[in-house]
Short mmCIF file of C-alpha atoms and ligand atoms in Angstrom, two decimals:
data_model
loop_
_atom_site.label_atom_id
_atom_site.label_comp_id
_atom_site.label_asym_id
_atom_site.label_seq_id
_atom_site.Cartn_x
_atom_site.Cartn_y
_atom_site.Cartn_z
CA MET A 24 133.85 88.72 114.79
CA ILE A 25 130.60 90.58 114.04
CA VAL A 26 130.46 93.57 111.69
CA VAL A 27 127.90 96.27 112.54
CA THR A 28 127.10 98.81 109.82
CA GLY A 29 125.33 102.04 110.76
CA ALA A 30 127.33 101.58 113.95
CA THR A 31 127.18 105.18 115.17
CA GLY A 32 123.42 105.67 114.70
CA ASN A 33 120.31 105.18 116.84
CA ILE A 34 120.35 101.39 116.41
CA GLY A 35 124.05 100.81 115.80
CA ARG A 36 125.31 102.39 119.02
CA PRO A 37 123.30 100.24 121.44
CA LEU A 38 123.82 97.18 119.22
CA THR A 39 127.60 97.61 119.18
CA ARG A 40 127.60 98.06 122.96
CA ALA A 41 125.38 95.01 123.55
CA LEU A 42 127.53 92.75 121.38
CA ALA A 43 130.74 93.96 123.03
CA GLU A 44 129.19 93.39 126.47
CA ALA A 45 128.23 89.87 125.37
CA GLY A 46 131.95 89.24 124.83
CA GLU A 47 131.89 89.35 121.02
CA GLN A 48 134.63 90.88 118.90
CA VAL A 49 132.94 93.73 117.04
CA THR A 50 133.88 95.82 114.02
CA ALA A 51 131.88 99.06 113.82
CA VAL A 52 131.48 100.62 110.37
CA SER A 53 130.56 104.19 109.45
CA ARG A 54 131.82 106.82 107.02
CA HIS A 55 133.15 109.12 109.71
CA PRO A 56 135.60 108.31 112.50
CA ALA A 57 133.75 107.98 115.80
CA ALA A 58 134.22 106.95 119.40
CA VAL A 59 133.19 103.32 119.99
CA PRO A 60 133.05 101.19 123.16
CA GLU A 61 136.36 99.94 124.49
CA GLY A 62 137.60 96.86 122.66
CA VAL A 63 135.50 97.57 119.53
CA ARG A 64 137.37 98.12 116.25
CA HIS A 65 136.10 101.03 114.13
CA VAL A 66 136.53 100.94 110.35
CA VAL A 67 135.72 103.88 108.09
CA ALA A 68 133.93 102.68 104.94
CA ASP A 69 131.13 103.80 102.63
CA LEU A 70 128.39 101.26 101.88
CA ALA A 71 127.96 102.95 98.50
CA GLU A 72 131.30 101.35 97.57
CA PRO A 73 130.89 97.68 98.60
CA ALA A 74 134.34 96.65 97.35
CA GLY A 75 135.81 98.94 100.02
CA LEU A 76 134.17 96.85 102.76
CA GLY A 77 136.80 94.11 102.40
CA PRO A 78 138.97 95.18 105.36
CA ALA A 79 135.91 95.41 107.61
CA LEU A 80 134.50 92.01 106.57
CA ALA A 81 137.77 90.05 106.62
CA GLY A 82 137.41 87.31 109.25
CA ALA A 83 133.79 88.19 110.09
CA LYS A 84 131.26 85.47 110.95
CA SER A 85 128.19 87.76 110.98
CA LEU A 86 127.01 91.06 109.52
CA PHE A 87 124.35 93.51 110.69
CA LEU A 88 123.37 95.40 107.55
CA LEU A 89 121.78 98.83 107.91
CA LEU A 90 121.54 101.11 104.89
CA SER A 91 121.01 104.81 105.32
CA GLY A 92 117.67 106.02 103.95
CA ASP A 93 119.29 107.74 100.95
CA LEU A 94 121.63 104.94 99.86
CA HIS A 95 119.20 103.74 97.20
CA ALA A 96 119.20 107.26 95.74
CA THR A 97 122.99 107.15 95.20
CA GLY A 98 122.67 104.52 92.46
CA ALA A 99 124.66 102.07 94.60
CA ASN A 100 123.62 98.43 94.48
CA PRO A 101 123.26 97.16 98.07
CA ALA A 102 123.07 93.57 96.77
CA ASP A 103 126.83 93.91 96.12
CA ILE A 104 127.35 94.28 99.88
CA VAL A 105 125.73 90.88 100.40
CA GLY A 106 127.93 89.45 97.61
CA GLU A 107 131.02 90.91 99.27
CA ALA A 108 129.98 89.31 102.58
CA VAL A 109 129.54 85.90 100.90
CA ASP A 110 132.95 86.23 99.19
CA ARG A 111 134.61 87.09 102.51
CA GLY A 112 133.22 83.99 104.25
CA VAL A 113 130.54 85.66 106.39
CA ARG A 114 128.00 83.05 107.54
CA ARG A 115 125.08 85.11 108.92
CA VAL A 116 123.41 88.38 107.94
CA VAL A 117 120.75 90.36 109.81
CA LEU A 118 119.13 92.97 107.55
CA LEU A 119 117.45 96.12 108.83
CA SER A 120 114.50 96.51 106.46
CA THR A 121 111.25 98.40 107.07
CA LEU A 122 107.62 97.59 107.86
CA GLY A 123 106.82 99.50 104.67
CA VAL A 124 107.84 96.49 102.53
CA VAL A 125 104.72 94.79 103.91
CA THR A 126 102.31 97.70 104.41
CA ARG A 127 103.18 99.88 101.37
CA PRO A 128 105.18 97.71 98.97
CA PHE A 129 105.08 100.04 95.94
CA GLY A 130 107.34 103.07 96.67
CA THR A 131 110.79 103.16 95.03
CA THR A 132 112.81 102.66 98.22
CA ARG A 133 110.54 99.86 99.44
CA VAL A 134 110.69 98.01 96.12
CA ALA A 135 114.49 98.25 96.40
CA MET A 136 114.40 97.07 100.03
CA ARG A 137 112.17 94.12 99.15
CA ALA A 138 114.65 93.17 96.42
CA LEU A 139 117.46 93.34 98.98
CA GLU A 140 115.45 91.11 101.34
CA ASP A 141 115.17 88.61 98.47
CA THR A 142 118.92 88.84 97.85
CA VAL A 143 119.59 88.13 101.52
CA ARG A 144 117.17 85.17 101.53
CA GLU A 145 118.73 83.69 98.41
CA SER A 146 122.35 84.38 99.42
CA GLY A 147 122.99 81.00 101.03
CA LEU A 148 123.81 82.81 104.29
CA GLU A 149 121.85 82.28 107.50
CA TRP A 150 119.58 85.31 107.58
CA ALA A 151 117.05 87.27 109.59
CA VAL A 152 115.11 90.36 108.52
CA LEU A 153 113.94 93.15 110.85
CA ARG A 154 111.02 95.29 109.70
CA PRO A 155 110.51 98.21 112.09
CA GLY A 156 107.78 100.83 111.87
CA GLY A 157 108.42 104.51 112.71
CA PHE A 158 111.18 105.15 115.25
CA ALA A 159 110.77 106.91 118.62
CA SER A 160 114.01 108.71 117.75
CA ASN A 161 112.26 110.57 114.90
CA ALA A 162 111.20 112.87 117.76
CA LEU A 163 114.77 114.23 117.66
CA TRP A 164 113.51 116.31 114.69
CA TRP A 165 111.75 118.37 117.39
CA ALA A 166 114.75 118.70 119.70
CA GLU A 167 115.83 122.18 118.62
CA SER A 168 112.36 123.77 118.83
CA VAL A 169 111.74 122.11 122.19
CA ARG A 170 115.13 123.33 123.48
CA THR A 171 114.71 126.88 122.24
CA ARG A 172 110.94 127.51 122.35
CA ARG A 173 109.38 124.58 124.24
CA VAL A 174 107.23 123.71 121.22
CA VAL A 175 106.71 120.65 119.04
CA ALA A 176 105.59 121.56 115.50
CA ALA A 177 104.24 118.55 113.59
CA PRO A 178 101.37 117.59 111.28
CA PHE A 179 98.50 115.21 112.17
CA GLY A 180 98.63 115.83 115.93
CA ASP A 181 95.89 113.32 116.74
CA THR A 182 96.90 110.47 114.43
CA GLY A 183 99.38 107.98 115.80
CA VAL A 184 101.41 104.85 115.11
CA PRO A 185 103.13 102.50 117.61
CA VAL A 186 106.62 104.04 117.36
CA VAL A 187 109.45 101.65 118.23
CA ASP A 188 112.47 102.36 120.41
CA PRO A 189 115.71 101.91 118.42
CA ALA A 190 117.23 100.32 121.53
CA ASP A 191 114.63 97.55 121.21
CA ILE A 192 115.50 97.10 117.53
CA ALA A 193 119.14 96.82 118.62
CA ALA A 194 118.24 94.21 121.25
CA VAL A 195 116.36 92.13 118.66
CA ALA A 196 119.27 92.50 116.22
CA ALA A 197 121.69 91.28 118.91
CA ALA A 198 119.47 88.24 119.57
CA CYS A 199 119.33 87.43 115.84
CA LEU A 200 123.11 87.74 115.53
CA LEU A 201 123.86 85.64 118.61
CA GLU A 202 121.07 82.99 118.71
CA ASP A 203 120.58 80.30 116.05
CA ARG A 204 116.81 80.07 116.62
CA HIS A 205 116.14 83.28 114.65
CA THR A 206 117.54 81.99 111.36
CA GLY A 207 114.90 82.53 108.67
CA GLY A 208 112.95 84.95 110.87
CA ALA A 209 111.23 88.10 109.56
CA TYR A 210 110.19 90.24 112.51
CA GLU A 211 107.85 93.23 112.50
CA LEU A 212 109.01 95.62 115.21
CA THR A 213 106.71 98.18 116.84
CA GLY A 214 106.27 99.85 120.18
CA PRO A 215 103.68 98.68 122.73
CA GLU A 216 100.98 101.26 121.93
CA VAL A 217 99.78 103.74 119.34
CA ILE A 218 100.94 107.21 120.31
CA THR A 219 100.06 110.50 118.59
CA PRO A 220 102.39 113.50 118.18
CA ARG A 221 100.30 115.26 120.81
CA GLY A 222 100.85 112.30 123.15
CA GLN A 223 104.57 112.32 122.39
CA THR A 224 104.65 116.04 123.24
CA GLU A 225 103.07 115.27 126.64
CA ALA A 226 105.64 112.53 127.26
CA LEU A 227 108.48 114.94 126.42
CA ALA A 228 106.99 117.55 128.78
CA ALA A 229 106.80 114.96 131.55
CA ALA A 230 110.41 113.93 130.96
CA LEU A 231 111.51 117.57 131.03
CA GLY A 232 109.33 118.47 133.99
CA SER A 233 108.14 121.58 132.13
CA PRO A 234 105.26 122.34 129.72
CA VAL A 235 105.76 121.87 125.97
CA ASP A 236 103.22 123.30 123.48
CA PHE A 237 102.01 121.43 120.43
CA HIS A 238 101.66 123.39 117.18
CA GLU A 239 99.93 121.54 114.34
CA LEU A 240 101.61 122.09 110.95
CA THR A 241 99.62 122.01 107.72
CA LEU A 242 100.50 119.28 105.24
CA GLU A 243 102.25 121.87 103.03
CA GLU A 244 104.34 123.24 105.90
CA ALA A 245 105.35 119.74 106.93
CA ARG A 246 106.22 118.73 103.34
CA ASP A 247 108.33 121.88 102.94
CA GLY A 248 110.36 121.12 106.05
CA MET A 249 110.78 117.41 105.38
CA SER A 250 111.77 117.69 101.75
CA ARG A 251 114.73 119.82 102.83
CA ALA A 252 115.95 116.83 104.89
CA MET A 253 115.10 113.89 102.58
CA PRO A 254 114.16 113.11 98.96
CA ALA A 255 110.69 114.53 98.14
CA GLU A 256 109.24 111.07 97.37
CA LEU A 257 110.35 109.78 100.80
CA ALA A 258 108.89 112.89 102.48
CA ASP A 259 105.54 112.34 100.73
CA ASP A 260 105.53 108.64 101.65
CA THR A 261 106.33 109.41 105.28
CA LEU A 262 103.60 112.08 105.45
CA ASP A 263 101.13 109.61 103.92
CA ILE A 264 101.88 107.12 106.69
CA LEU A 265 101.74 109.76 109.44
CA GLY A 266 98.45 111.23 108.14
CA SER A 267 96.65 108.08 107.00
CA PRO A 268 98.20 105.05 108.65
CA SER A 269 96.60 101.78 107.57
CA PRO A 270 95.39 99.26 110.17
CA ALA A 271 98.61 97.29 109.49
CA GLU A 272 100.66 100.40 110.31
CA GLN A 273 98.77 100.96 113.57
CA ARG A 274 98.93 97.32 114.66
CA VAL A 275 101.02 96.53 117.72
CA SER A 276 103.23 93.61 116.75
CA PRO A 277 103.97 90.81 119.26
CA ASP A 278 107.42 90.16 117.75
CA ILE A 279 109.63 92.16 120.16
CA GLU A 280 108.05 90.38 123.12
CA ARG A 281 108.42 87.02 121.36
CA VAL A 282 112.13 87.58 120.74
CA LEU A 283 113.11 89.37 123.96
CA GLY A 284 110.63 87.85 126.45
CA ARG A 285 109.55 91.32 127.58
CA ALA A 286 107.25 94.04 126.29
CA PRO A 287 108.66 96.71 123.97
CA ARG A 288 109.63 100.01 125.61
CA THR A 289 107.19 102.92 125.59
CA PHE A 290 107.83 106.33 124.03
CA ALA A 291 107.83 107.78 127.57
CA ASP A 292 110.74 105.46 128.39
CA TRP A 293 112.64 106.62 125.28
CA ALA A 294 111.91 110.27 126.19
CA ALA A 295 113.21 109.82 129.73
CA ARG A 296 116.46 108.25 128.48
CA ASN A 297 116.98 110.87 125.77
CA VAL A 298 115.73 113.97 127.59
CA ASP A 299 119.12 115.72 127.49
CA ALA A 300 118.69 116.28 123.74
CA PHE A 301 115.59 118.38 124.54
CA ARG A 302 116.89 120.42 127.52
N1 NAP B 423 113.30 106.48 111.09
C1 NAP B 423 112.32 105.62 110.90
O1 NAP B 423 111.18 105.85 111.31
C2 NAP B 423 112.62 104.34 110.17
C3 NAP B 423 111.59 103.39 109.98
C4 NAP B 423 111.89 102.17 109.35
C5 NAP B 423 113.18 101.93 108.89
N2 NAP B 423 114.15 102.90 109.05
C6 NAP B 423 115.52 102.63 108.57
O2 NAP B 423 116.42 102.74 109.66
C7 NAP B 423 117.70 103.11 109.16
C8 NAP B 423 118.26 104.24 110.00
O3 NAP B 423 118.64 103.71 111.28
P1 NAP B 423 119.23 104.66 112.43
O4 NAP B 423 118.16 105.63 112.85
O5 NAP B 423 119.87 103.80 113.44
O6 NAP B 423 120.33 105.44 111.60
P2 NAP B 423 120.99 106.86 111.93
O7 NAP B 423 120.88 107.17 113.40
O8 NAP B 423 120.50 107.82 110.91
O9 NAP B 423 122.53 106.53 111.64
C9 NAP B 423 122.96 106.11 110.36
C10 NAP B 423 124.25 105.32 110.56
O10 NAP B 423 124.68 104.82 109.29
C11 NAP B 423 125.96 105.39 108.95
N3 NAP B 423 125.94 105.63 107.51
C12 NAP B 423 125.10 106.45 106.82
N4 NAP B 423 125.35 106.37 105.51
C13 NAP B 423 126.39 105.48 105.36
C14 NAP B 423 127.11 105.00 104.24
N5 NAP B 423 126.84 105.40 102.99
N6 NAP B 423 128.12 104.11 104.45
C15 NAP B 423 128.44 103.69 105.71
N7 NAP B 423 127.77 104.11 106.81
C16 NAP B 423 126.76 105.00 106.64
C17 NAP B 423 126.06 106.66 109.80
O11 NAP B 423 127.37 107.06 110.07
P3 NAP B 423 128.14 108.04 109.03
O12 NAP B 423 127.22 109.19 108.73
O13 NAP B 423 129.41 108.42 109.76
O14 NAP B 423 128.44 107.20 107.83
C18 NAP B 423 125.40 106.16 111.09
O15 NAP B 423 126.30 105.32 111.79
C19 NAP B 423 117.50 103.48 107.69
O16 NAP B 423 117.86 102.36 106.91
C20 NAP B 423 116.01 103.68 107.58
O17 NAP B 423 115.52 103.44 106.29
C21 NAP B 423 113.90 104.07 109.68
#
């Protein structure tokens, strides 16, 4: 049995489906009850309380570990989740980390994530670590303004990064959970090309078949909006990456193609599959 945390999110949903379709028994974990694919067991648990994960982990051979962005801010110790997995007899863990541990190793959440990577590596479990850059699904922040006013409002309209499709992250996670050859792998996951917010707006317009305007926010406007949705430090870090990505943050990684044997999906592909959120 494979336990998938973050099971109802952008990565977890396609991952849960892929594992179930591969014939695996799957336990999907999230804090809220949710519909899951037929045959999948759903368990309500909070990763901030690792001891409560016992019922989910009982009898599991593998764990996909995805922490929500704010878990580190709760004071919880994610290393305890790995300890709980070891105690319950889990043999393999695939950790969703972030490219930031390599490109910007000094922020609070990335220091904590690097420490968790170390915990996973030293756990005695078979392990793999996934380090994605910015997600294509971050464009869902624009869904309401596109639906209601056909406008994307974002800072740094002409500065881009190679955003990665969460479905590709899920596909790599499935490979790491199911195939032995990825043990000890640390994969940097990006999309196939650098795309700017203006370019993403054009792709959304093409998917919708109707024009969408781009309105460039000032840094202050963007910071105001983002710090209502996430801790201020994380908002500042994210804006730093979006406004001044380093060469390492703009690099297209070969790792998705190496693992999956095909190129990563484009943002246009993600937009076409998720267009209903913007209608
Ligand atoms: N967005 C980016 O550009 C980016 C870049 C690099 C890395 N990341 C990392 O990617 C992860 C987010 O992935 P995603 O987009 O697939 O997530 P998502 O769509 O935001 O979904 C989060 C999932 O985790 C569950 N969850 C949240 N808090 C939980 C808790 N305390 N205990 C148990 N379950 C919890 C949620 O369900 P419930 O709410 O029902 O619990 C949901 O299933 C974060 O770790 C983030 O740091 C993101």
